[in-house]
Coordinates of N, CA and C in Angstrom, one line a residue:
M1 N 19.2 -3.4 -8.0 CA 19.4 -2.4 -7.1 C 20.0 -3.0 -5.8
K2 N 21.0 -2.3 -5.3 CA 21.7 -2.8 -4.1 C 20.9 -2.4 -2.9
S3 N 21.0 -3.2 -1.8 CA 20.3 -2.9 -0.6 C 21.0 -1.8 0.1
K4 N 20.3 -1.2 1.0 CA 20.9 -0.1 1.8 C 22.1 -0.6 2.6
R5 N 22.0 -1.8 3.1 CA 23.2 -2.4 3.9 C 24.4 -2.5 3.0
D6 N 24.2 -3.0 1.7 CA 25.3 -3.2 0.8 C 25.9 -1.9 0.4
Q7 N 25.1 -0.9 0.2 CA 25.6 0.5 -0.1 C 26.4 1.0 1.0
Q8 N 25.9 0.8 2.3 CA 26.6 1.3 3.4 C 28.0 0.6 3.6
H9 N 27.9 -0.7 3.3 CA 29.2 -1.5 3.4 C 30.2 -1.0 2.4
M10 N 29.7 -0.8 1.2 CA 30.6 -0.3 0.1 C 31.2 1.0 0.5
M11 N 30.4 1.9 1.1 CA 30.9 3.2 1.5 C 31.9 3.1 2.6
A12 N 31.7 2.2 3.5 CA 32.7 2.0 4.6 C 34.0 1.5 4.0
D13 N 34.0 0.7 2.9 CA 35.2 0.1 2.4 C 36.0 1.1 1.6
V14 N 35.3 2.2 1.1 CA 36.0 3.2 0.3 C 36.8 4.1 1.2
N15 N 38.0 4.3 0.9 CA 38.9 5.2 1.7 C 39.6 6.0 0.6
P16 N 39.0 7.1 0.1 CA 39.7 7.9 -0.9 C 41.0 8.4 -0.4
T17 N 42.0 8.2 -1.2 CA 43.4 8.7 -0.8 C 43.8 9.9 -1.5
S18 N 43.0 10.4 -2.5 CA 43.3 11.6 -3.2 C 42.1 12.3 -3.6
V19 N 42.2 13.5 -4.1 CA 41.1 14.3 -4.5 C 40.4 13.6 -5.7
Q20 N 41.2 13.0 -6.5 CA 40.6 12.3 -7.7 C 39.7 11.1 -7.2
D21 N 40.2 10.4 -6.2 CA 39.5 9.2 -5.7 C 38.2 9.7 -5.1
L22 N 38.3 10.8 -4.3 CA 37.1 11.3 -3.6 C 36.1 11.8 -4.7
S23 N 36.6 12.5 -5.7 CA 35.7 13.0 -6.7 C 35.0 11.9 -7.5
A24 N 35.8 10.8 -7.8 CA 35.2 9.6 -8.5 C 34.1 9.0 -7.6
F25 N 34.4 8.9 -6.3 CA 33.5 8.3 -5.3 C 32.2 9.1 -5.3
V26 N 32.3 10.4 -5.2 CA 31.1 11.3 -5.1 C 30.3 11.2 -6.4
E27 N 31.0 11.2 -7.5 CA 30.4 11.1 -8.8 C 29.6 9.8 -8.9
T28 N 30.2 8.7 -8.5 CA 29.5 7.4 -8.6 C 28.3 7.4 -7.7
T29 N 28.5 7.9 -6.5 CA 27.4 8.0 -5.5 C 26.2 8.8 -6.1
M30 N 26.5 9.9 -6.7 CA 25.5 10.8 -7.2 C 24.8 10.1 -8.4
Q31 N 25.5 9.4 -9.2 CA 24.9 8.6 -10.3 C 24.0 7.6 -9.8
N32 N 24.4 6.9 -8.7 CA 23.5 5.9 -8.1 C 22.2 6.5 -7.6
L33 N 22.4 7.6 -6.9 CA 21.2 8.3 -6.3 C 20.3 8.8 -7.5
Q34 N 20.9 9.3 -8.5 CA 20.0 9.7 -9.7 C 19.3 8.6 -10.3
G35 N 19.9 7.4 -10.4 CA 19.3 6.2 -11.0 C 18.1 5.8 -10.1
T36 N 18.4 5.8 -8.8 CA 17.4 5.4 -7.8 C 16.2 6.3 -7.8
F37 N 16.5 7.6 -7.8 CA 15.5 8.6 -7.9 C 14.6 8.5 -9.2
Q38 N 15.3 8.3 -10.3 CA 14.6 8.1 -11.6 C 13.6 6.9 -11.5
A39 N 14.1 5.8 -11.0 CA 13.3 4.6 -10.9 C 12.1 4.8 -10.0
M40 N 12.3 5.5 -8.9 CA 11.2 5.8 -8.0 C 10.2 6.7 -8.7
S41 N 10.7 7.7 -9.4 CA 9.8 8.7 -10.0 C 9.0 8.0 -11.1
N42 N 9.6 7.1 -11.9 CA 8.9 6.4 -12.9 C 7.8 5.5 -12.3
Q43 N 8.1 4.9 -11.1 CA 7.1 4.0 -10.5 C 5.9 4.8 -9.9
I44 N 6.2 6.0 -9.4 CA 5.2 6.9 -8.9 C 4.3 7.3 -10.0
I45 N 4.9 7.8 -11.1 CA 4.1 8.2 -12.2 C 3.2 7.1 -12.8
S46 N 3.8 5.9 -12.9 CA 3.0 4.8 -13.4 C 1.8 4.5 -12.5
R47 N 2.0 4.5 -11.2 CA 0.9 4.3 -10.2 C -0.1 5.4 -10.3
M48 N 0.3 6.6 -10.5 CA -0.7 7.7 -10.6 C -1.5 7.6 -11.9
D49 N -0.9 7.2 -13.0 CA -1.6 6.9 -14.2 C -2.6 5.8 -14.0
E50 N -2.2 4.7 -13.3 CA -3.1 3.6 -13.0 C -4.3 4.1 -12.1
M51 N -4.0 4.9 -11.1 CA -5.1 5.4 -10.3 C -6.0 6.3 -11.0
G52 N -5.5 7.1 -12.0 CA -6.4 8.0 -12.8 C -7.3 7.2 -13.6
T53 N -6.8 6.1 -14.2 CA -7.6 5.2 -15.0 C -8.7 4.6 -14.2
R54 N -8.3 4.1 -13.0 CA -9.3 3.5 -12.1 C -10.4 4.5 -11.7
I55 N -10.0 5.7 -11.4 CA -11.0 6.8 -11.0 C -11.9 7.0 -12.2
D56 N -11.4 7.1 -13.4 CA -12.2 7.3 -14.6 C -13.2 6.2 -14.7
D57 N -12.8 4.9 -14.6 CA -13.7 3.8 -14.7 C -14.7 3.8 -13.6
L58 N -14.4 4.2 -12.4 CA -15.3 4.3 -11.3 C -16.4 5.4 -11.6
E59 N -16.0 6.5 -12.1 CA -16.9 7.6 -12.4 C -17.9 7.1 -13.5
K60 N -17.4 6.4 -14.5 CA -18.2 5.8 -15.6 C -19.2 4.8 -15.0
N61 N -18.8 3.9 -14.1 CA -19.7 3.0 -13.5 C -20.7 3.6 -12.6
V62 N -20.4 4.6 -11.9 CA -21.3 5.4 -11.1 C -22.4 6.0 -11.9
S63 N -21.9 6.6 -13.0 CA -22.8 7.3 -14.0 C -23.8 6.3 -14.6
E64 N -23.3 5.1 -14.9 CA -24.2 4.1 -15.5 C -25.2 3.6 -14.5
L65 N -24.7 3.4 -13.2 CA -25.7 3.0 -12.1 C -26.7 4.1 -11.9
M66 N -26.4 5.3 -11.9 CA -27.3 6.4 -11.7 C -28.3 6.4 -12.9
T67 N -27.9 6.2 -14.1 CA -28.8 6.1 -15.2 C -29.8 4.9 -15.1
L68 N -29.3 3.8 -14.6 CA -30.1 2.6 -14.4 C -31.1 2.9 -13.3
A69 N -30.8 3.7 -12.3 CA -31.6 4.0 -11.2 C -32.6 5.1 -11.5
G70 N -32.5 5.6 -12.7 CA -33.4 6.7 -13.1 C -33.0 8.1 -12.7
M71 N -31.8 8.2 -12.3 CA -31.2 9.5 -11.9 C -30.3 10.0 -13.1
D72 N -31.0 10.5 -14.1 CA -30.3 10.8 -15.4 C -29.5 12.1 -15.3
E73 N -29.9 13.0 -14.4 CA -29.1 14.3 -14.4 C -27.8 14.1 -13.7
P74 N -26.7 14.7 -14.3 CA -25.4 14.6 -13.7 C -25.4 15.2 -12.3
V75 N -24.4 14.7 -11.5 CA -24.3 15.2 -10.1 C -24.0 16.7 -10.1
E76 N -23.3 17.2 -11.0 CA -22.9 18.6 -11.1 C -24.2 19.5 -11.2
D77 N -25.2 19.0 -12.0 CA -26.4 19.8 -12.2 C -27.2 19.9 -10.9
R78 N -27.2 18.9 -10.1 CA -28.0 18.9 -8.8 C -27.4 19.8 -7.7
K79 N -26.2 20.1 -7.8 CA -25.5 20.9 -6.8 C -26.0 22.4 -6.9
Q80 N -26.4 22.8 -8.0 CA -26.8 24.2 -8.2 C -28.1 24.6 -7.7

């Protein structure tokens, strides 16, 4: 992935001289944005999945600790 500075430098170097050049430039820019967005989306989803797994593990550990401490009833039952 190119840095923001590299992307800005490339944009400054582009001087479309026709509608076709401008169209190609916009298309390339949109494809780059789509690729960046997709990569970021994938990273966010991966981190959310990891967080979900960690929360599940934490809930399991808390439940096991409660059982060891003699607090067998689930937390949901005590709220009522």
